[in-house]
Amino acid sequence: MIYADYNGSAPLCPDVREHVIKRIQEGPFANPNAIHHLGTKVLMAMENSRSVCAKVLGADFKQVLFNSGATEGITQAFFSIMHKNPKKKIIISGIEHSAVVNCAKFYMKDFGHEMVVLKTNDNGVVDLEDLKDHIDNNTAMVAVMAANNETGIIQPYREIAEICNTNDVPYLCDTTQYIGKTLFDFKKSGIDYAVMSGHKIGAMTGCGLLIAKDPTTVKELVIGGGQENGKRGGTQNYLAYETLAVALHYFETHLDKLEVLNTKRVEFESRIKEKFPDVVIIGENSPRLSSTTYISYPGIHGQAVQIELESKGIYVTTSSACSDNEPVTSKVLKAMNVTDDVGRGVVRISLGMCSDPAYYDEIFEALSNSYDKLSKIKSY
Amino acid sequence: MIYADYNGSAPLCPDVREHVIKRIQEGPFANPNAIHHLGTKVLMAMENSRSVCAKVLGADFKQVLFNSGATEGITQAFFSIMHKNPKKKIIISGIEHSAVVNCAKFYMKDFGHEMVVLKTNDNGVVDLEDLKDHIDNNTAMVAVMAANNETGIIQPYREIAEICNTNDVPYLCDTTQYIGKTLFDFKKSGIDYAVMSGHKIGAMTGCGLLIAKDPTTVKELVIGGGQENGKRGGTQNYLAYETLAVALHYFETHLDKLEVLNTKRVEFESRIKEKFPDVVIIGENSPRLSSTTYISYPGIHGQAVQIELESKGIYVTTSSACSDNEPVTSKVLKAMNVTDDVGRGVVRISLGMCSDPAYYDEIFEALSNSYDKLSKIKSY
């Protein structure tokens, strides 16, 4: 079996599996806020995990808030910035995850804010000039991701941060697909709020981080008993938070794996293009994550390819998990002016740093066979 | 070692440990919203878990929403009811968890609502007459818990539900300490919104449920890509949600353990009272959870007792995890008119259904020794 849907959700990385099994066999289990020794032990392990996460991500210990994942982080960043904000304008890109889009829509519909969607260049990169044109004194916030979940295309988040910082506008950057796939330094980035999900990097499901340049600006979204420095109520999910540190440490100490993967990915893409000249690789010449290929054979339905690959034990998706069920050109591709002819044909092949690079050879074989077979019975 | 802080957080129950270890060894891991077979498998296991939870708790499948825990559930219930609600009054009890208190305060401070705190009778039970006096056409919601985290005293939630239903006022019942410790039937309860946390019943940390009589009234607090029927964004924490079903199934099939525990708890309390006539058991004659004893020896600091017990490997707390660090009479006890003399002396001994009932004998010995020792050097 080859699992090639890391951008959807990553399997637990080997070190995380080992950690969780040992952790569950040995304990201790306790409320990290309890005064007894077991509580203190749990608390210390959790705070140590926070230190590791902060270090790997170039943030201060106090800037790192644990939560249930990137969607909560995004919602909380919006809440922190937008709650009772007199400034009207929310600027987002056209390729944002639905969490960002729907947060912006919430403040539009329920509190009368205004949403500006930036243009995306045909190469899948957000148009910086459009941002410069729109940002003004009435801008409450900007939300542009670091790397796109469908295409893997990397966005110029440092330049965006610079524009935002100059204009004194808070910048929320959805770094969910970026963190754990390439090096990230929060402090150097200039970003005000960054987010991540454990399950995208091989840590446990249901955990994540909100990193805030100024944590005092964070407003409590999940309102509880003072946990996470009063910024996130509820007994901390310490078992999962520990795995964030394990996965990020694994990432930091295995960066070479990403390079190998990248080399193999580039090779895979050129081989498939050579064999099938009609094939389109989305964002081919744009900066991309080392492990994402979003590929289309115009005329062959992506879903048909996905099913063919699945019959050979290779698991890919057609776009993002949330819009998977709609056999239409995704909004991300539409923003890039990708035609329906190409858009309906895409499958997303996404590996992770724990994947065997040789998988690309197997995927090449299976994909070639699928294209050979399906091109004879073109579906649209 | 005897862990006697189940009301703070329960260790994973044996069946949950076994399930998680097997689950992590064998997989599969996938995004439950992905179209491929692995995604479907994960989704089906998760939905099956929802069915089990619904069945054990007397709810419909569609009434059960997975989330990160009771604090999120409480915040979401408040948001669902209070967002843009023209009715001003929020009625809560004086013994609510800080999650409820702080949610009510948020709507007071930020949206001009009014908070009414009901009287508590000296036996630790909320005053129903006071509720009847206060509930009116201007009441937006009522929040009274099912069982108190500190005292274990059970509240008349069915009567409260009846009063609320008659007055057409939504009733949020914090059932966090009740579920998994005694039988609960959501439909029969008349409650509009109930909540729970996995880590209180031996399931994984960081997961829980919001149960809603009419799920269409639930507003999305964590805003994402349409997961949980559009009511809770973010990739589902499927690994943890499965353990909710495992723990609740364990609960349902081991109810006899609770009875045995209750018998031993009653025996333990009468033995300690016999030996130390000055000792006070909070809510002694009130309906209580089978596994909670909140006990005070006036004049001996609770924290001194806690440390003594800890030195013998018995882990208890002085009050709830969140207010643990303050050596003062807790607000729950103050609401019950408990004097400081008693209030400063309390320790909470809380076991769970997986605990060996013989623990009560060991706790009796250790507590007796502690009281013997410390009463000679009374601390206040």
PDB file of N, CA and C in Angstrom, chain A residues 307-362:
ATOM      1  N   ILE A 307      -9.509   6.185  -8.740  1.00  0.00           N
ATOM      2  CA  ILE A 307     -10.031   4.824  -8.526  1.00  0.00           C
ATOM      3  C   ILE A 307      -9.074   3.780  -9.105  1.00  0.00           C
ATOM      4  N   GLU A 308      -8.527   4.088 -10.271  1.00  0.00           N
ATOM      5  CA  GLU A 308      -7.540   3.176 -10.874  1.00  0.00           C
ATOM      6  C   GLU A 308      -6.337   2.987  -9.949  1.00  0.00           C
ATOM      7  N   LEU A 309      -5.835   4.110  -9.444  1.00  0.00           N
ATOM      8  CA  LEU A 309      -4.670   4.034  -8.550  1.00  0.00           C
ATOM      9  C   LEU A 309      -5.019   3.262  -7.277  1.00  0.00           C
ATOM     10  N   GLU A 310      -6.220   3.522  -6.798  1.00  0.00           N
ATOM     11  CA  GLU A 310      -6.646   2.837  -5.567  1.00  0.00           C
ATOM     12  C   GLU A 310      -6.705   1.323  -5.765  1.00  0.00           C
ATOM     13  N   SER A 311      -7.105   0.911  -6.975  1.00  0.00           N
ATOM     14  CA  SER A 311      -7.172  -0.534  -7.252  1.00  0.00           C
ATOM     15  C   SER A 311      -5.776  -1.160  -7.201  1.00  0.00           C
ATOM     16  N   LYS A 312      -4.757  -0.296  -7.303  1.00  0.00           N
ATOM     17  CA  LYS A 312      -3.379  -0.797  -7.184  1.00  0.00           C
ATOM     18  C   LYS A 312      -2.785  -0.479  -5.805  1.00  0.00           C
ATOM     19  N   GLY A 313      -3.669  -0.098  -4.879  1.00  0.00           N
ATOM     20  CA  GLY A 313      -3.210   0.148  -3.510  1.00  0.00           C
ATOM     21  C   GLY A 313      -2.534   1.484  -3.305  1.00  0.00           C
ATOM     22  N   ILE A 314      -2.802   2.437  -4.221  1.00  0.00           N
ATOM     23  CA  ILE A 314      -2.211   3.769  -4.062  1.00  0.00           C
ATOM     24  C   ILE A 314      -3.334   4.769  -3.764  1.00  0.00           C
ATOM     25  N   TYR A 315      -3.226   5.419  -2.628  1.00  0.00           N
ATOM     26  CA  TYR A 315      -4.312   6.279  -2.175  1.00  0.00           C
ATOM     27  C   TYR A 315      -3.996   7.746  -2.431  1.00  0.00           C
ATOM     28  N   VAL A 316      -4.697   8.340  -3.380  1.00  0.00           N
ATOM     29  CA  VAL A 316      -4.570   9.771  -3.666  1.00  0.00           C
ATOM     30  C   VAL A 316      -5.972  10.380  -3.602  1.00  0.00           C
ATOM     31  N   THR A 317      -6.042  11.701  -3.725  1.00  0.00           N
ATOM     32  CA  THR A 317      -7.362  12.332  -3.797  1.00  0.00           C
ATOM     33  C   THR A 317      -7.433  13.186  -5.055  1.00  0.00           C
ATOM     34  N   THR A 318      -8.609  13.727  -5.295  1.00  0.00           N
ATOM     35  CA  THR A 318      -8.757  14.570  -6.474  1.00  0.00           C
ATOM     36  C   THR A 318      -8.460  16.034  -6.146  1.00  0.00           C
ATOM     37  N   SER A 319      -8.867  16.484  -4.970  1.00  0.00           N
ATOM     38  CA  SER A 319      -8.495  17.859  -4.594  1.00  0.00           C
ATOM     39  C   SER A 319      -8.317  17.855  -3.087  1.00  0.00           C
ATOM     40  N   SER A 320      -8.937  18.753  -2.381  1.00  0.00           N
ATOM     41  CA  SER A 320      -8.808  18.696  -0.925  1.00  0.00           C
ATOM     42  C   SER A 320      -9.919  17.832  -0.386  1.00  0.00           C
ATOM     43  N   ALA A 321      -9.725  17.328   0.827  1.00  0.00           N
ATOM     44  CA  ALA A 321     -10.701  16.410   1.421  1.00  0.00           C
ATOM     45  C   ALA A 321     -12.085  17.036   1.488  1.00  0.00           C
ATOM     46  N   CYS A 322     -12.129  18.334   1.692  1.00  0.00           N
ATOM     47  CA  CYS A 322     -13.417  18.971   1.930  1.00  0.00           C
ATOM     48  C   CYS A 322     -14.234  19.152   0.660  1.00  0.00           C
ATOM     49  N   SER A 323     -13.560  19.218  -0.478  1.00  0.00           N
ATOM     50  CA  SER A 323     -14.328  19.420  -1.706  1.00  0.00           C
ATOM     51  C   SER A 323     -14.227  18.192  -2.608  1.00  0.00           C
ATOM     52  N   ASP A 324     -13.702  17.123  -2.041  1.00  0.00           N
ATOM     53  CA  ASP A 324     -13.482  15.878  -2.778  1.00  0.00           C
ATOM     54  C   ASP A 324     -14.680  15.377  -3.572  1.00  0.00           C
ATOM     55  N   ASN A 325     -15.834  15.560  -2.980  1.00  0.00           N
ATOM     56  CA  ASN A 325     -16.998  14.908  -3.577  1.00  0.00           C
ATOM     57  C   ASN A 325     -17.595  15.643  -4.765  1.00  0.00           C
ATOM     58  N   GLU A 326     -17.003  16.784  -5.094  1.00  0.00           N
ATOM     59  CA  GLU A 326     -17.549  17.529  -6.223  1.00  0.00           C
ATOM     60  C   GLU A 326     -16.636  17.408  -7.443  1.00  0.00           C
ATOM     61  N   PRO A 327     -17.100  16.709  -8.476  1.00  0.00           N
ATOM     62  CA  PRO A 327     -16.255  16.505  -9.657  1.00  0.00           C
ATOM     63  C   PRO A 327     -16.228  17.740 -10.553  1.00  0.00           C
ATOM     64  N   VAL A 328     -15.897  18.868  -9.954  1.00  0.00           N
ATOM     65  CA  VAL A 328     -15.795  20.111 -10.719  1.00  0.00           C
ATOM     66  C   VAL A 328     -14.433  20.731 -10.440  1.00  0.00           C
ATOM     67  N   THR A 329     -14.091  21.701 -11.232  1.00  0.00           N
ATOM     68  CA  THR A 329     -12.829  22.399 -11.013  1.00  0.00           C
ATOM     69  C   THR A 329     -12.874  23.101  -9.662  1.00  0.00           C
ATOM     70  N   SER A 330     -11.874  22.865  -8.844  1.00  0.00           N
ATOM     71  CA  SER A 330     -11.881  23.437  -7.494  1.00  0.00           C
ATOM     72  C   SER A 330     -11.713  24.949  -7.556  1.00  0.00           C
ATOM     73  N   LYS A 331     -12.108  25.614  -6.495  1.00  0.00           N
ATOM     74  CA  LYS A 331     -12.015  27.083  -6.473  1.00  0.00           C
ATOM     75  C   LYS A 331     -10.562  27.554  -6.499  1.00  0.00           C
ATOM     76  N   VAL A 332      -9.666  26.742  -5.967  1.00  0.00           N
ATOM     77  CA  VAL A 332      -8.240  27.089  -6.011  1.00  0.00           C
ATOM     78  C   VAL A 332      -7.773  27.129  -7.465  1.00  0.00           C
ATOM     79  N   LEU A 333      -8.158  26.116  -8.230  1.00  0.00           N
ATOM     80  CA  LEU A 333      -7.751  26.078  -9.637  1.00  0.00           C
ATOM     81  C   LEU A 333      -8.441  27.175 -10.438  1.00  0.00           C
ATOM     82  N   LYS A 334      -9.688  27.449 -10.106  1.00  0.00           N
ATOM     83  CA  LYS A 334     -10.390  28.546 -10.793  1.00  0.00           C
ATOM     84  C   LYS A 334      -9.680  29.872 -10.555  1.00  0.00           C
ATOM     85  N   ALA A 335      -9.222  30.055  -9.309  1.00  0.00           N
ATOM     86  CA  ALA A 335      -8.514  31.302  -8.993  1.00  0.00           C
ATOM     87  C   ALA A 335      -7.243  31.439  -9.834  1.00  0.00           C
ATOM     88  N   MET A 336      -6.674  30.289 -10.238  1.00  0.00           N
ATOM     89  CA  MET A 336      -5.449  30.292 -11.047  1.00  0.00           C
ATOM     90  C   MET A 336      -5.754  30.324 -12.540  1.00  0.00           C
ATOM     91  N   ASN A 337      -7.040  30.478 -12.869  1.00  0.00           N
ATOM     92  CA  ASN A 337      -7.482  30.478 -14.267  1.00  0.00           C
ATOM     93  C   ASN A 337      -7.217  29.154 -14.978  1.00  0.00           C
ATOM     94  N   VAL A 338      -7.219  28.078 -14.225  1.00  0.00           N
ATOM     95  CA  VAL A 338      -7.078  26.757 -14.836  1.00  0.00           C
ATOM     96  C   VAL A 338      -8.401  26.415 -15.515  1.00  0.00           C
ATOM     97  N   THR A 339      -8.327  25.917 -16.746  1.00  0.00           N
ATOM     98  CA  THR A 339      -9.559  25.595 -17.481  1.00  0.00           C
ATOM     99  C   THR A 339     -10.209  24.336 -16.905  1.00  0.00           C
ATOM    100  N   ASP A 340     -11.509  24.203 -17.150  1.00  0.00           N
ATOM    101  CA  ASP A 340     -12.231  23.018 -16.673  1.00  0.00           C
ATOM    102  C   ASP A 340     -11.647  21.736 -17.251  1.00  0.00           C
ATOM    103  N   ASP A 341     -11.176  21.841 -18.482  1.00  0.00           N
ATOM    104  CA  ASP A 341     -10.573  20.699 -19.152  1.00  0.00           C
ATOM    105  C   ASP A 341      -9.444  20.100 -18.296  1.00  0.00           C
ATOM    106  N   VAL A 342      -8.644  20.963 -17.751  1.00  0.00           N
ATOM    107  CA  VAL A 342      -7.550  20.529 -16.875  1.00  0.00           C
ATOM    108  C   VAL A 342      -8.082  20.278 -15.456  1.00  0.00           C
ATOM    109  N   GLY A 343      -8.929  21.177 -15.005  1.00  0.00           N
ATOM    110  CA  GLY A 343      -9.401  21.157 -13.618  1.00  0.00           C
ATOM    111  C   GLY A 343     -10.128  19.882 -13.232  1.00  0.00           C
ATOM    112  N   ARG A 344     -10.867  19.323 -14.193  1.00  0.00           N
ATOM    113  CA  ARG A 344     -11.625  18.117 -13.866  1.00  0.00           C
ATOM    114  C   ARG A 344     -10.747  16.869 -13.898  1.00  0.00           C
ATOM    115  N   GLY A 345      -9.533  17.034 -14.360  1.00  0.00           N
ATOM    116  CA  GLY A 345      -8.658  15.869 -14.505  1.00  0.00           C
ATOM    117  C   GLY A 345      -7.663  15.656 -13.372  1.00  0.00           C
ATOM    118  N   VAL A 346      -7.631  16.592 -12.424  1.00  0.00           N
ATOM    119  CA  VAL A 346      -6.536  16.540 -11.448  1.00  0.00           C
ATOM    120  C   VAL A 346      -6.656  15.436 -10.398  1.00  0.00           C
ATOM    121  N   VAL A 347      -5.495  14.908 -10.071  1.00  0.00           N
ATOM    122  CA  VAL A 347      -5.359  14.146  -8.827  1.00  0.00           C
ATOM    123  C   VAL A 347      -4.193  14.747  -8.054  1.00  0.00           C
ATOM    124  N   ARG A 348      -4.302  14.661  -6.727  1.00  0.00           N
ATOM    125  CA  ARG A 348      -3.239  15.186  -5.868  1.00  0.00           C
ATOM    126  C   ARG A 348      -2.456  14.024  -5.262  1.00  0.00           C
ATOM    127  N   ILE A 349      -1.164  14.031  -5.559  1.00  0.00           N
ATOM    128  CA  ILE A 349      -0.272  13.021  -5.001  1.00  0.00           C
ATOM    129  C   ILE A 349       0.576  13.721  -3.954  1.00  0.00           C
ATOM    130  N   SER A 350       0.354  13.402  -2.694  1.00  0.00           N
ATOM    131  CA  SER A 350       1.126  14.099  -1.659  1.00  0.00           C
ATOM    132  C   SER A 350       1.726  13.087  -0.690  1.00  0.00           C
ATOM    133  N   LEU A 351       3.041  13.133  -0.603  1.00  0.00           N
ATOM    134  CA  LEU A 351       3.770  12.261   0.321  1.00  0.00           C
ATOM    135  C   LEU A 351       4.272  13.075   1.507  1.00  0.00           C
ATOM    136  N   GLY A 352       4.865  12.393   2.461  1.00  0.00           N
ATOM    137  CA  GLY A 352       5.421  13.067   3.633  1.00  0.00           C
ATOM    138  C   GLY A 352       6.839  12.614   3.851  1.00  0.00           C
ATOM    139  N   MET A 353       7.492  13.230   4.805  1.00  0.00           N
ATOM    140  CA  MET A 353       8.914  12.939   4.971  1.00  0.00           C
ATOM    141  C   MET A 353       9.187  11.504   5.417  1.00  0.00           C
ATOM    142  N   CYS A 354       8.172  10.832   5.925  1.00  0.00           N
ATOM    143  CA  CYS A 354       8.361   9.431   6.321  1.00  0.00           C
ATOM    144  C   CYS A 354       8.157   8.483   5.142  1.00  0.00           C
ATOM    145  N   SER A 355       7.678   9.017   4.011  1.00  0.00           N
ATOM    146  CA  SER A 355       7.421   8.149   2.862  1.00  0.00           C
ATOM    147  C   SER A 355       8.734   7.675   2.241  1.00  0.00           C
ATOM    148  N   ASP A 356       8.718   6.453   1.749  1.00  0.00           N
ATOM    149  CA  ASP A 356       9.860   5.914   1.009  1.00  0.00           C
ATOM    150  C   ASP A 356       9.925   6.616  -0.360  1.00  0.00           C
ATOM    151  N   PRO A 357      11.042   7.271  -0.691  1.00  0.00           N
ATOM    152  CA  PRO A 357      11.124   7.977  -1.975  1.00  0.00           C
ATOM    153  C   PRO A 357      10.873   7.054  -3.172  1.00  0.00           C
ATOM    154  N   ALA A 358      11.162   5.767  -2.985  1.00  0.00           N
ATOM    155  CA  ALA A 358      10.938   4.801  -4.072  1.00  0.00           C
ATOM    156  C   ALA A 358       9.461   4.678  -4.433  1.00  0.00           C
ATOM    157  N   TYR A 359       8.597   5.183  -3.550  1.00  0.00           N
ATOM    158  CA  TYR A 359       7.165   5.184  -3.870  1.00  0.00           C
ATOM    159  C   TYR A 359       6.909   5.883  -5.200  1.00  0.00           C
ATOM    160  N   TYR A 360       7.718   6.914  -5.480  1.00  0.00           N
ATOM    161  CA  TYR A 360       7.498   7.674  -6.716  1.00  0.00           C
ATOM    162  C   TYR A 360       7.641   6.780  -7.951  1.00  0.00           C
ATOM    163  N   ASP A 361       8.529   5.769  -7.873  1.00  0.00           N
ATOM    164  CA  ASP A 361       8.670   4.849  -9.007  1.00  0.00           C
ATOM    165  C   ASP A 361       7.406   4.011  -9.179  1.00  0.00           C
ATOM    166  N   GLU A 362       6.892   3.541  -8.067  1.00  0.00           N
ATOM    167  CA  GLU A 362       5.666   2.741  -8.122  1.00  0.00           C
ATOM    168  C   GLU A 362       4.476   3.582  -8.589  1.00  0.00           C
TER     169      GLU A 362
END
